[in-house]
PDB file of C-alpha atoms and ligand atoms in Angstrom:
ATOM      1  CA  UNK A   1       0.000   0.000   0.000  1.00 95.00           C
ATOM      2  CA  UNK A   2       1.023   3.438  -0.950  1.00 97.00           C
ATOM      3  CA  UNK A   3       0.126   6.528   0.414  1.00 98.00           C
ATOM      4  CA  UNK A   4       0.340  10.403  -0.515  1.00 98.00           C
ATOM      5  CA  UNK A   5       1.611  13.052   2.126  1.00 98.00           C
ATOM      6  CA  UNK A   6       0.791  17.270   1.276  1.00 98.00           C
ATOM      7  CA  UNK A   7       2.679  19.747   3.442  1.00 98.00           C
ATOM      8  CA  UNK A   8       1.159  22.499   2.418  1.00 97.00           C
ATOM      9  CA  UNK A   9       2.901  25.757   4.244  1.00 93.00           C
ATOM     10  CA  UNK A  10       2.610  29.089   2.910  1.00 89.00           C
ATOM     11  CA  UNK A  11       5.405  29.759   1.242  1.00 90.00           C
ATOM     12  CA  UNK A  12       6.303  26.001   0.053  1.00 95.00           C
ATOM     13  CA  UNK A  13       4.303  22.852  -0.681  1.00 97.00           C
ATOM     14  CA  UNK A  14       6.054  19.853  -0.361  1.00 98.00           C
ATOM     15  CA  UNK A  15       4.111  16.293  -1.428  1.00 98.00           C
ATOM     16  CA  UNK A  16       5.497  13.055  -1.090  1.00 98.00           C
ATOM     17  CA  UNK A  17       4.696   9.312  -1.348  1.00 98.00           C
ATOM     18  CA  UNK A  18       5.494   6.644   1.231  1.00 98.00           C
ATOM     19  CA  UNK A  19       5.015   3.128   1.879  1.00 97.00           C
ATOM     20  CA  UNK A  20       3.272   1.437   5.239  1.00 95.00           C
ATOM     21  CA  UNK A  21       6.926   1.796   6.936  1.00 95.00           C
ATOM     22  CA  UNK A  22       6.446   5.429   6.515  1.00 96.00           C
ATOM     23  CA  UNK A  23       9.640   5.485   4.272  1.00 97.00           C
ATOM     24  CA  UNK A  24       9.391   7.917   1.776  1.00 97.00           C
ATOM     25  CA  UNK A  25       9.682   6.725  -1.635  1.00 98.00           C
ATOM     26  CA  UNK A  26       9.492  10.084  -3.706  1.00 98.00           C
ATOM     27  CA  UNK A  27       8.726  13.800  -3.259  1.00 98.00           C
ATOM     28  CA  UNK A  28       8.545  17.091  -4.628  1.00 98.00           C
ATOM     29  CA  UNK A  29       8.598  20.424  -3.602  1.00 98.00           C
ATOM     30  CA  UNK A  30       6.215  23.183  -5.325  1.00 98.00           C
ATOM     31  CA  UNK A  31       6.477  26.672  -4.460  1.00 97.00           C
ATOM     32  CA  UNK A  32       3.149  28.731  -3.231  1.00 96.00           C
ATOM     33  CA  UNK A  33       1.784  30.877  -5.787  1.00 96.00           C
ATOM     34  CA  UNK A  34      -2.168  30.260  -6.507  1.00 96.00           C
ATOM     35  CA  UNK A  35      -3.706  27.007  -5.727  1.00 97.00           C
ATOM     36  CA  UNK A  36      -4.548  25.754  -9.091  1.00 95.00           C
ATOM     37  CA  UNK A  37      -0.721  26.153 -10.240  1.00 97.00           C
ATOM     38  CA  UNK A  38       0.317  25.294  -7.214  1.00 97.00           C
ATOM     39  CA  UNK A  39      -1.647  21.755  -6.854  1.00 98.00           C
ATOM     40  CA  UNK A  40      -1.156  21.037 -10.446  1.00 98.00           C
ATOM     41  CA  UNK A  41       2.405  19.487 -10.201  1.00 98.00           C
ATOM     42  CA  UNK A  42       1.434  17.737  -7.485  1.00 98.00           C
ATOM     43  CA  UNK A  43      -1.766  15.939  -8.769  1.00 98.00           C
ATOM     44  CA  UNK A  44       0.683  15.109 -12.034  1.00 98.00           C
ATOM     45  CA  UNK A  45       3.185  13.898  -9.080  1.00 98.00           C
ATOM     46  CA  UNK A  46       1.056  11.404  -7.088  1.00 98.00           C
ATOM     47  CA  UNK A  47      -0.505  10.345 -10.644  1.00 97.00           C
ATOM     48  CA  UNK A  48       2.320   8.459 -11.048  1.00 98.00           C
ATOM     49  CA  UNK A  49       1.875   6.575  -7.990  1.00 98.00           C
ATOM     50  CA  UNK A  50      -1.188   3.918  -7.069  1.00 98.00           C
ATOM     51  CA  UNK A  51      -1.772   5.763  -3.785  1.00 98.00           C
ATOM     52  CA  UNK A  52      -4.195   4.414  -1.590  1.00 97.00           C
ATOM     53  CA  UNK A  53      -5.073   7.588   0.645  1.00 98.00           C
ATOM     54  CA  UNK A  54      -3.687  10.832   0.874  1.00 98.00           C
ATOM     55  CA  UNK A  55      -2.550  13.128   4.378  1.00 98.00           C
ATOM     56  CA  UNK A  56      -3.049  17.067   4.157  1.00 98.00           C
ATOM     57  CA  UNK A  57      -1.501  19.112   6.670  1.00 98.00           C
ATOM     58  CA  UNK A  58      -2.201  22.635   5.851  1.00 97.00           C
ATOM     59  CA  UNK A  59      -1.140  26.128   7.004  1.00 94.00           C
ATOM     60  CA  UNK A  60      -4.742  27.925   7.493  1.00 88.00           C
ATOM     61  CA  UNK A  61      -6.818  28.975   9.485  1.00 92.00           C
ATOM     62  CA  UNK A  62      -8.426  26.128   7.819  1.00 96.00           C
ATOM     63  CA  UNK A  63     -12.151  24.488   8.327  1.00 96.00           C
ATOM     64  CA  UNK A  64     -11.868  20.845  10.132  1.00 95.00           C
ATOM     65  CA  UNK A  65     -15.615  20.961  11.323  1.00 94.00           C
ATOM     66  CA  UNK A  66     -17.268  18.483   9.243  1.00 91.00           C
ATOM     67  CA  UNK A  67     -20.496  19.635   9.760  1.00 92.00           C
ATOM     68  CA  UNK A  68     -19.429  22.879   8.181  1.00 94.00           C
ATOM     69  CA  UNK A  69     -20.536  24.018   4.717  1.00 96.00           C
ATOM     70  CA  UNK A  70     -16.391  25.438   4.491  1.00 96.00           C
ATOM     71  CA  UNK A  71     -15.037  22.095   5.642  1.00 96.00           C
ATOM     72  CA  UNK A  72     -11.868  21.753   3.833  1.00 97.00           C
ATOM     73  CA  UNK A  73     -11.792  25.638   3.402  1.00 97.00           C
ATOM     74  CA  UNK A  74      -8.354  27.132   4.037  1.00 97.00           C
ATOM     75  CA  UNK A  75     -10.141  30.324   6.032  1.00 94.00           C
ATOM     76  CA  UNK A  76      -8.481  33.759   6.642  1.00 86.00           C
ATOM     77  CA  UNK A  77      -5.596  33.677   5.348  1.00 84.00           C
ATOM     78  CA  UNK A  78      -3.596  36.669   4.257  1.00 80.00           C
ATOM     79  CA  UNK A  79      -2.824  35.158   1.556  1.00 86.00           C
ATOM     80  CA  UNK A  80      -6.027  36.316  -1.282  1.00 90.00           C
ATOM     81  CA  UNK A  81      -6.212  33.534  -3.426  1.00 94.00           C
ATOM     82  CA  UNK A  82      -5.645  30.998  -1.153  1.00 96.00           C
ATOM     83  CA  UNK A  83      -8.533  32.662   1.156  1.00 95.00           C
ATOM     84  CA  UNK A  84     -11.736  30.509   1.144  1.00 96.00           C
ATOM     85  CA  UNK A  85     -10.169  27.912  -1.066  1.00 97.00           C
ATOM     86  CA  UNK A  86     -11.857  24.392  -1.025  1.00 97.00           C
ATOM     87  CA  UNK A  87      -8.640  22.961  -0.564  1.00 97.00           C
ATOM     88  CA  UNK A  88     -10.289  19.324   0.411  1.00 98.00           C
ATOM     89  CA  UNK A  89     -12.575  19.717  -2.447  1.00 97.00           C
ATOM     90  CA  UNK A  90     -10.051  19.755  -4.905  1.00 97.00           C
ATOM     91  CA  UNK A  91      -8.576  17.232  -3.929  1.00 97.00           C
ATOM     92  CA  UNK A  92     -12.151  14.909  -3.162  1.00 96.00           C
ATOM     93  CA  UNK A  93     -12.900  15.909  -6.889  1.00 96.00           C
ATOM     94  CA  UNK A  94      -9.089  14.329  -8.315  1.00 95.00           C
ATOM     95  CA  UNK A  95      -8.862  11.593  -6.030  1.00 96.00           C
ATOM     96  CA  UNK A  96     -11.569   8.655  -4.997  1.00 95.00           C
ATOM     97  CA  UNK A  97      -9.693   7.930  -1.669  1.00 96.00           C
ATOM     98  CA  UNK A  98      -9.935   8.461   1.471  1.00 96.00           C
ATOM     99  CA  UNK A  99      -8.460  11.796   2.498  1.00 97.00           C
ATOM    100  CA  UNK A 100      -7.377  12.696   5.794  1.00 97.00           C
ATOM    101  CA  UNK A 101      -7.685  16.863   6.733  1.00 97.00           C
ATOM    102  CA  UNK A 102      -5.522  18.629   9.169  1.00 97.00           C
ATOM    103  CA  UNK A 103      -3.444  21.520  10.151  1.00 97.00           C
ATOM    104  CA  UNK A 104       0.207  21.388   9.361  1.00 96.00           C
ATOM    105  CA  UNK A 105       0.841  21.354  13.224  1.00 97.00           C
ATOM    106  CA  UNK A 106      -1.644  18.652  13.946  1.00 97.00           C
ATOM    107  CA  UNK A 107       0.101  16.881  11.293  1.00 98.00           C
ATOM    108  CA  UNK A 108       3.723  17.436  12.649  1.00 98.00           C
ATOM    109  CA  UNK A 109       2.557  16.424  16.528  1.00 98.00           C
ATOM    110  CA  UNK A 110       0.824  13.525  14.842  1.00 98.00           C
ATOM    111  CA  UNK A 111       3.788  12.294  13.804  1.00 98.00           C
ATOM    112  CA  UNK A 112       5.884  13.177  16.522  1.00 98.00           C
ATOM    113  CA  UNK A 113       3.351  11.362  18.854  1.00 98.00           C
ATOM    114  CA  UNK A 114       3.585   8.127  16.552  1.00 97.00           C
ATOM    115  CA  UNK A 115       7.611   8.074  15.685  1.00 97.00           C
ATOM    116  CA  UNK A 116       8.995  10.943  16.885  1.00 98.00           C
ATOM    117  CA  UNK A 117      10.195  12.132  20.530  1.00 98.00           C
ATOM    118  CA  UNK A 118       6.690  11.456  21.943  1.00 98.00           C
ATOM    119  CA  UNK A 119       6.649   7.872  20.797  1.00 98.00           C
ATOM    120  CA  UNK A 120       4.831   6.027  23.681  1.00 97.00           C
ATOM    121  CA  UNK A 121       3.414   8.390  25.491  1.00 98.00           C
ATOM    122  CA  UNK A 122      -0.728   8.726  25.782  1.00 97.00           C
ATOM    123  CA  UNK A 123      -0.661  12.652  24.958  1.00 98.00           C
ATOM    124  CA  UNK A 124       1.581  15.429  23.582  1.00 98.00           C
ATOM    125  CA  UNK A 125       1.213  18.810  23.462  1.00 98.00           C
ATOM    126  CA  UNK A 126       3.090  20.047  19.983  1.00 98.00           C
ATOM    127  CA  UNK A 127       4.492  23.496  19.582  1.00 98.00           C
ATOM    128  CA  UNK A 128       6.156  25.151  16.340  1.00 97.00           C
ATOM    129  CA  UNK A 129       7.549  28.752  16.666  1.00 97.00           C
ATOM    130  CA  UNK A 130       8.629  29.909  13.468  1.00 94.00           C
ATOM    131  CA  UNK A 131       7.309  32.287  10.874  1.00 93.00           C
ATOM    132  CA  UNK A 132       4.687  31.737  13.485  1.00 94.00           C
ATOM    133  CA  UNK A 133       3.121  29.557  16.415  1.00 97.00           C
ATOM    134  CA  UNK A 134       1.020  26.936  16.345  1.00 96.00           C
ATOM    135  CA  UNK A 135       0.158  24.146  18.237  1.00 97.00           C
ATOM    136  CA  UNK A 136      -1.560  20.679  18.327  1.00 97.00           C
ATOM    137  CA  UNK A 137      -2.685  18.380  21.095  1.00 98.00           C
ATOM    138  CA  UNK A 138      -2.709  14.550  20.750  1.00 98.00           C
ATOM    139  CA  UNK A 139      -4.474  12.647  22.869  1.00 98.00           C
ATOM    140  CA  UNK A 140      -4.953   8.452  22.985  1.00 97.00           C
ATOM    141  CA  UNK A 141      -3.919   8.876  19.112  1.00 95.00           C
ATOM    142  CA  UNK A 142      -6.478  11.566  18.708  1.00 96.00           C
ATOM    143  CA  UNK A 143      -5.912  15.184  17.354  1.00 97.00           C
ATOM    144  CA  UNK A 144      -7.934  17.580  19.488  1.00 96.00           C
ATOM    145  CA  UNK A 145     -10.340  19.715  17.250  1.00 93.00           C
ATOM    146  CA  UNK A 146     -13.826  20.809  18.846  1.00 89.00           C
ATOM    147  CA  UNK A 147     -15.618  23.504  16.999  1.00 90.00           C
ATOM    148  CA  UNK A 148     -12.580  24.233  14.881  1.00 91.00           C
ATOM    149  CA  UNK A 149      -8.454  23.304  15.421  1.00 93.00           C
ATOM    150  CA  UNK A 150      -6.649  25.339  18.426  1.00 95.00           C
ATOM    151  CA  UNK A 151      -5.165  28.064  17.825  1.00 95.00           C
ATOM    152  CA  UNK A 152      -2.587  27.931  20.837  1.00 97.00           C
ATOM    153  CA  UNK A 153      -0.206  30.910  19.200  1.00 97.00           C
ATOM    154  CA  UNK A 154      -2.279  33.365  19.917  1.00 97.00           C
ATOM    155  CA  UNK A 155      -2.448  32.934  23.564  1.00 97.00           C
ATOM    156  CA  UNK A 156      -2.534  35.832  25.530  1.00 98.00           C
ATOM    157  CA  UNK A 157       0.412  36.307  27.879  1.00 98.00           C
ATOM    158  CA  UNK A 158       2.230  38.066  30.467  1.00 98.00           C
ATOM    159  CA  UNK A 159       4.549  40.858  28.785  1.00 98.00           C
ATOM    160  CA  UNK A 160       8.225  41.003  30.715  1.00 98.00           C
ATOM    161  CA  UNK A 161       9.321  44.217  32.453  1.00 97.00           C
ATOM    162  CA  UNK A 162      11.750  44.880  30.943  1.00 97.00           C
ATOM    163  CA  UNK A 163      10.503  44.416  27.247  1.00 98.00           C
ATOM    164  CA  UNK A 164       9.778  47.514  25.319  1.00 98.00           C
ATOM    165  CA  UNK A 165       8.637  45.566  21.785  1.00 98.00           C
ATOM    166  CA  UNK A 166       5.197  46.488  21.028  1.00 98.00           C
ATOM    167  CA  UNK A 167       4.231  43.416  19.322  1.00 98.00           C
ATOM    168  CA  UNK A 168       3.332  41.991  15.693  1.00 96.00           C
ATOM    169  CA  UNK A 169       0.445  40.325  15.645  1.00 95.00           C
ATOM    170  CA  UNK A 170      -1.863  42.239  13.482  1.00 93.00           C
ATOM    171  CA  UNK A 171      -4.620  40.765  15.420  1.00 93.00           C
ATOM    172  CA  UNK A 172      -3.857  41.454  18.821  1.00 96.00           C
ATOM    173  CA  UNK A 173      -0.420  42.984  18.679  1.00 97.00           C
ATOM    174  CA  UNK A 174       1.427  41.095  21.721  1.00 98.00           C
ATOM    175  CA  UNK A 175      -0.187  37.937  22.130  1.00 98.00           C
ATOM    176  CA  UNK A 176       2.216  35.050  22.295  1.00 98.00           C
ATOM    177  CA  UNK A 177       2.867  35.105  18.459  1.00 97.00           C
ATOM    178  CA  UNK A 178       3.023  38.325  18.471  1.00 98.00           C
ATOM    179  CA  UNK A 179       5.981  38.489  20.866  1.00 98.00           C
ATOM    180  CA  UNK A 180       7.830  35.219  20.597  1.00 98.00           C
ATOM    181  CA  UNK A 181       7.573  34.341  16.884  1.00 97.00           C
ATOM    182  CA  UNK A 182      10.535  34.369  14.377  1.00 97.00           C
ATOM    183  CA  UNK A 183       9.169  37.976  12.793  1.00 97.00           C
ATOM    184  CA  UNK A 184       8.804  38.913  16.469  1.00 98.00           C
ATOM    185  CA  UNK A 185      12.589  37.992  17.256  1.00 98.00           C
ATOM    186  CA  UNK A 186      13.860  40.116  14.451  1.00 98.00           C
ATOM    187  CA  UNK A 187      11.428  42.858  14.579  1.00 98.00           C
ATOM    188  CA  UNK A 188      12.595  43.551  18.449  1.00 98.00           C
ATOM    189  CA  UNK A 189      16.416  42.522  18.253  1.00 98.00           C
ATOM    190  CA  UNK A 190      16.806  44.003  14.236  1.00 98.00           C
ATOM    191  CA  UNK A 191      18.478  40.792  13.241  1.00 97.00           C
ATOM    192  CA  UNK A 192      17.100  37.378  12.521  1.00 96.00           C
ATOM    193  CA  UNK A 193      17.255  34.455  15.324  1.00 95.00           C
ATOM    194  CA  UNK A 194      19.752  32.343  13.805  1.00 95.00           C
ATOM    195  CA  UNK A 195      22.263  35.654  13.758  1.00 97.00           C
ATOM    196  CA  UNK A 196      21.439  35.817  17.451  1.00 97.00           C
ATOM    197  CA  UNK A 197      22.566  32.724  18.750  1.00 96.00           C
ATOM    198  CA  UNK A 198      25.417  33.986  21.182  1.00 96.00           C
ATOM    199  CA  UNK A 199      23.177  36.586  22.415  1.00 97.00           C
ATOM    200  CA  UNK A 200      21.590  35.204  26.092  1.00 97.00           C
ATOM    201  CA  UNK A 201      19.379  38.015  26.789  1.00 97.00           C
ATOM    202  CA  UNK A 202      17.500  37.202  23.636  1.00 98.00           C
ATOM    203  CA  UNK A 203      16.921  33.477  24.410  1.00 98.00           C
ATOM    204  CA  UNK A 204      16.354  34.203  28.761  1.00 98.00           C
ATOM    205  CA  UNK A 205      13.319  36.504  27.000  1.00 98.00           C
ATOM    206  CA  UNK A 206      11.930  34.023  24.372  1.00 98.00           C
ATOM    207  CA  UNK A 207      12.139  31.348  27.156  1.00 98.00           C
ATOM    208  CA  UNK A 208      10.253  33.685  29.198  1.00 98.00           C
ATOM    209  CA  UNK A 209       7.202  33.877  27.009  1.00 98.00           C
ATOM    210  CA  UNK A 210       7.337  30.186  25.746  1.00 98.00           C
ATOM    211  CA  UNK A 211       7.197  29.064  29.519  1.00 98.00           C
ATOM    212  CA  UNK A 212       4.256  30.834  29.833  1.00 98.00           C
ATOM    213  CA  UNK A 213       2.949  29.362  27.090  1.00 98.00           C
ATOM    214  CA  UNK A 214       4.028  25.821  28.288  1.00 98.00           C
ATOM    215  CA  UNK A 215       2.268  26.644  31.701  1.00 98.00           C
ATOM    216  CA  UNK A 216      -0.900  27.412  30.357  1.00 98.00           C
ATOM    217  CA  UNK A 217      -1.204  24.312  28.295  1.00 98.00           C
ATOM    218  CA  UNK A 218      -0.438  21.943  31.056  1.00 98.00           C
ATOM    219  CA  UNK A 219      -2.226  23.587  32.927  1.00 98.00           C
ATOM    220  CA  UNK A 220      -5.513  23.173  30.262  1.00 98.00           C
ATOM    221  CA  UNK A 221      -4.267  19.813  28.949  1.00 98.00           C
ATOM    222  CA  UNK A 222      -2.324  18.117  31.595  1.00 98.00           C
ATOM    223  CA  UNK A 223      -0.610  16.037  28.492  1.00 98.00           C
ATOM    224  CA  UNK A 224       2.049  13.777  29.178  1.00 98.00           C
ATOM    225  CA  UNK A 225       5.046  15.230  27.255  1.00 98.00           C
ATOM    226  CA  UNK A 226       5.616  18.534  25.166  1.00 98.00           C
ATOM    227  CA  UNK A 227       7.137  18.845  21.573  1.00 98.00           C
ATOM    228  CA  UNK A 228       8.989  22.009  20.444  1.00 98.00           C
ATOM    229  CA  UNK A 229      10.016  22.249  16.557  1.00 97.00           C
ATOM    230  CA  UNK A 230      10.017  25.223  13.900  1.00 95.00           C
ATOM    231  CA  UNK A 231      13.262  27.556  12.892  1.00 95.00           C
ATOM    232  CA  UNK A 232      13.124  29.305  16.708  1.00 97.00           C
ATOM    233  CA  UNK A 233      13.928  26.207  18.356  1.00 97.00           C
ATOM    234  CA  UNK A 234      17.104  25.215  16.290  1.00 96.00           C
ATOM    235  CA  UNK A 235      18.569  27.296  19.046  1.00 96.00           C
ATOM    236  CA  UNK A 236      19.258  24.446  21.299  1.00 96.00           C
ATOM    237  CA  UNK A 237      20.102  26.403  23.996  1.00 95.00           C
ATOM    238  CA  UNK A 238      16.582  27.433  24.945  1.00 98.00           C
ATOM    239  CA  UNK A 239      15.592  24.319  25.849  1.00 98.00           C
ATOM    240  CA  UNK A 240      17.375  24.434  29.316  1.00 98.00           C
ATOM    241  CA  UNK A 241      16.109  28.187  29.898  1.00 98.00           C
ATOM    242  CA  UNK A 242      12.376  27.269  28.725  1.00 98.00           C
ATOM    243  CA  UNK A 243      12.384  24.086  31.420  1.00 98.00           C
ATOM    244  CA  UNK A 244      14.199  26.762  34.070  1.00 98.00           C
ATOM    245  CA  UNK A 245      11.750  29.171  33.639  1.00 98.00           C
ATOM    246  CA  UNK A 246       8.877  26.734  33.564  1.00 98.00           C
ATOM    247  CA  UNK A 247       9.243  24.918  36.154  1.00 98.00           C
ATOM    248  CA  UNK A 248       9.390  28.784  38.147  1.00 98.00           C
ATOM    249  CA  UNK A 249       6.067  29.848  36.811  1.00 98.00           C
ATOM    250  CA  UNK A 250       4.708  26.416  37.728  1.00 98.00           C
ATOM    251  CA  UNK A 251       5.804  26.792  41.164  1.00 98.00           C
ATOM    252  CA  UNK A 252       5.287  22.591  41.772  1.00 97.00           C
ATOM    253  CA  UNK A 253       1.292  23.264  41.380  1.00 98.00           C
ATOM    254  CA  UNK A 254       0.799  20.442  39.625  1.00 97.00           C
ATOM    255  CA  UNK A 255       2.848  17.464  38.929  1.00 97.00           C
ATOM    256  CA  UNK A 256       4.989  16.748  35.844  1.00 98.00           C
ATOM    257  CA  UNK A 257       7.394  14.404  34.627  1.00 98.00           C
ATOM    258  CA  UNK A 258      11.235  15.122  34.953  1.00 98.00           C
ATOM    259  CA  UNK A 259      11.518  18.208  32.818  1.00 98.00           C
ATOM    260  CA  UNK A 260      14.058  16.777  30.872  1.00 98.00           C
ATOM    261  CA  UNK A 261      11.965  14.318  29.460  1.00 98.00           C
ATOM    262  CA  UNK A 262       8.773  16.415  29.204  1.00 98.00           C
ATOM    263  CA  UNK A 263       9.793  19.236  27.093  1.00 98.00           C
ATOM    264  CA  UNK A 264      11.783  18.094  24.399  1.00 98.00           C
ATOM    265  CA  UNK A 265      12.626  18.938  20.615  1.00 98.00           C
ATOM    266  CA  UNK A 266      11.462  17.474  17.846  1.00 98.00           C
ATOM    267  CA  UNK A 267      12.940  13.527  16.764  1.00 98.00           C
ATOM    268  CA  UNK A 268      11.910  13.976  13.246  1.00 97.00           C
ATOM    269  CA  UNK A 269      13.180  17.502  12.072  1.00 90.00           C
ATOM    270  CA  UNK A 270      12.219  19.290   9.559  1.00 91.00           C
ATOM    271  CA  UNK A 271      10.148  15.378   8.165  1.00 96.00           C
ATOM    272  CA  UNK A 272       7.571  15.494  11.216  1.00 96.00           C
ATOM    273  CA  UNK A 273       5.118  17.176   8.630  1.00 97.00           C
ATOM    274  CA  UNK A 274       5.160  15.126   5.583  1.00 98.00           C
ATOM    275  CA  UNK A 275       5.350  11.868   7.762  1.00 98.00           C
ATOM    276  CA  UNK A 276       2.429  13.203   9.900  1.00 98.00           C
ATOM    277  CA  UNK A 277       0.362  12.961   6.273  1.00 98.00           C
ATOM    278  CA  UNK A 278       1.233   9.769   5.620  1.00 98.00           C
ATOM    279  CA  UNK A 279       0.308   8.265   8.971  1.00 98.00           C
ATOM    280  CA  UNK A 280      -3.115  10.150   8.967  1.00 97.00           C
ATOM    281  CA  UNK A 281      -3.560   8.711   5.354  1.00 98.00           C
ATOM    282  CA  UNK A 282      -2.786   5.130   6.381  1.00 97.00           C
ATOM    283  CA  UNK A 283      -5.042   5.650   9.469  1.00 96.00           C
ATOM    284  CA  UNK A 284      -7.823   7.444   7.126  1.00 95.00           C
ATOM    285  CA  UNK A 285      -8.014   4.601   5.341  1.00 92.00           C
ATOM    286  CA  UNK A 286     -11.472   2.399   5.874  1.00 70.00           C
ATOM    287  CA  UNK A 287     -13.168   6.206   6.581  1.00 62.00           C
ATOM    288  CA  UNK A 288     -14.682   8.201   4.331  1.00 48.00           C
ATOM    289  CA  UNK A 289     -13.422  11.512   5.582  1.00 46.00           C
ATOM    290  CA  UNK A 290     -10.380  10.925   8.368  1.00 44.00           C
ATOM    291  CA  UNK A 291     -10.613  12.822  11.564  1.00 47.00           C
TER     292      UNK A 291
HETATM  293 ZN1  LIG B   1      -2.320  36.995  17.975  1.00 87.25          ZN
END
């Protein structure tokens, strides 16, 4: 059995197909213009293959309520042709197969709960901080969605003293994406993260607001261990700071496992997204619409 895997992020699309070991045979990578020429390529790509069920994770917001007349929308987007496209539709209308309909976050936890760093565990709480920040919750092999996916980036949060950066998020300025985010990072220190990397102060701040972050959730979730991926958290040394600064805020309220093993990067790198489509296709499969 073969199955197709869509990244779909908003600058890049990247489609692959893998086989039931999750071992990706073939992929391609398409860059983001407007859908039609964007998906073209990559109907032409799986065409080749005798795929048995695809995997989209998508940047959005996107529409995951199945009861929805915009399921399978991609929502608000910035970007205008991409806004309100039937991304699931298009595909429904190419492909008789089962076709499984996510976030790109929910994808990447997916996969990280399955193979990656949360591998045995019952429930893990995914972050990416990047471009921006998003999260997903797994649960019992379950993606939390309710009325719609979480949107965990835009968590409201505790602004530091000492920090005198307004904030980016055109929605509400300094929510957590709007203070910790890649843009964020180089918006307030006038250089990107990566340029950064001997520069404490910058990481003792972005731990600060990531903590907070990481407090809230387990507070909300209680899950069992926590995933951090995306560009922002190539800086390995935040991870000690973050699990400092946590376990602070915390203040022992409620019990965790050994910090060390609950917040931890990701196992698959920069894969945890395209493998997170081809495990939701495989487990799509015998469903008419996964999740
Ligand atoms: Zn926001």
């Amino acid at each position: 059995m073969l199955f197709g895997s869509i990244e779909a992020g908003g600058t890049k699309f990247i489609a692959a197909v893998g086989d039931e070991q999750m071992k990706i045979i073939d992929s391609i990578t398409v860059p983001t213009t407007k859908p039609e020429e964007t998906l073209e390529p990559i109907f032409s790509f799986f065409d080749q293959y005798s795929i048995d069920a695809i995997g989209v994770g998508s940047f959005g917001p996107i529409d995951v309520n199945e009861d929805s007349k915009t399921f399978g929308y991609i929502t608000s987007t910035p970007k205008t042709s991409w806004k309100n496209f039937n991304f699931f539709g298009s595909l429904s209308k190419h492909y008789d197969m089962p076709i499984a309909w996510t976030t790109d976050v929910n994808a990447a936890g997916y996969a990280e709960s399955v193979m990656g760093n949360a591998k045995g565990t019952q429930s893990c709480l995914y972050l990416t901080v990047g471009t921006g920040i998003g999260g997903g919750f797994i649960n019992q092999g379950h993606i939390l969605n309710a009325y719609s996916h979480p949107e965990m980036g835009h968590l409201l949060i505790k602004r530091h003293p000492s920090d005198t950066f307004v904030g980016n998020c055109p929605f509400h300025t300094d929510c957590l994406e709007g203070m910790a985010s890649g843009p964020a990072v180089e918006k307030r220190w006038g250089k990107k993260g990566i340029e950064l990397a001997d520069q404490p102060n910058v990481w003792e701040l972005e731990a600060y607001y990531l903590a907070q972050a990481l407090v809230s959730y387990t507070l909300i979730l209680r899950p069992e261990r926590i995933i951090l991926g995306g560009g922002i958290m190539k800086q390995k040394q935040i991870f000690q700071l973050i699990r400092e600064q946590f376990e602070q805020m915390l203040k022992g309220y409620v019990a965790v496992p050994d910090l060390d093993t609950y917040i931890q990067p990701v196992g698959l790198n920069d894969q945890a997204g395209i493998i997170g489509g081809l495990l939701l296709a495989e487990k799509s499969i015998g469903k008419i619409k996964a999740l």
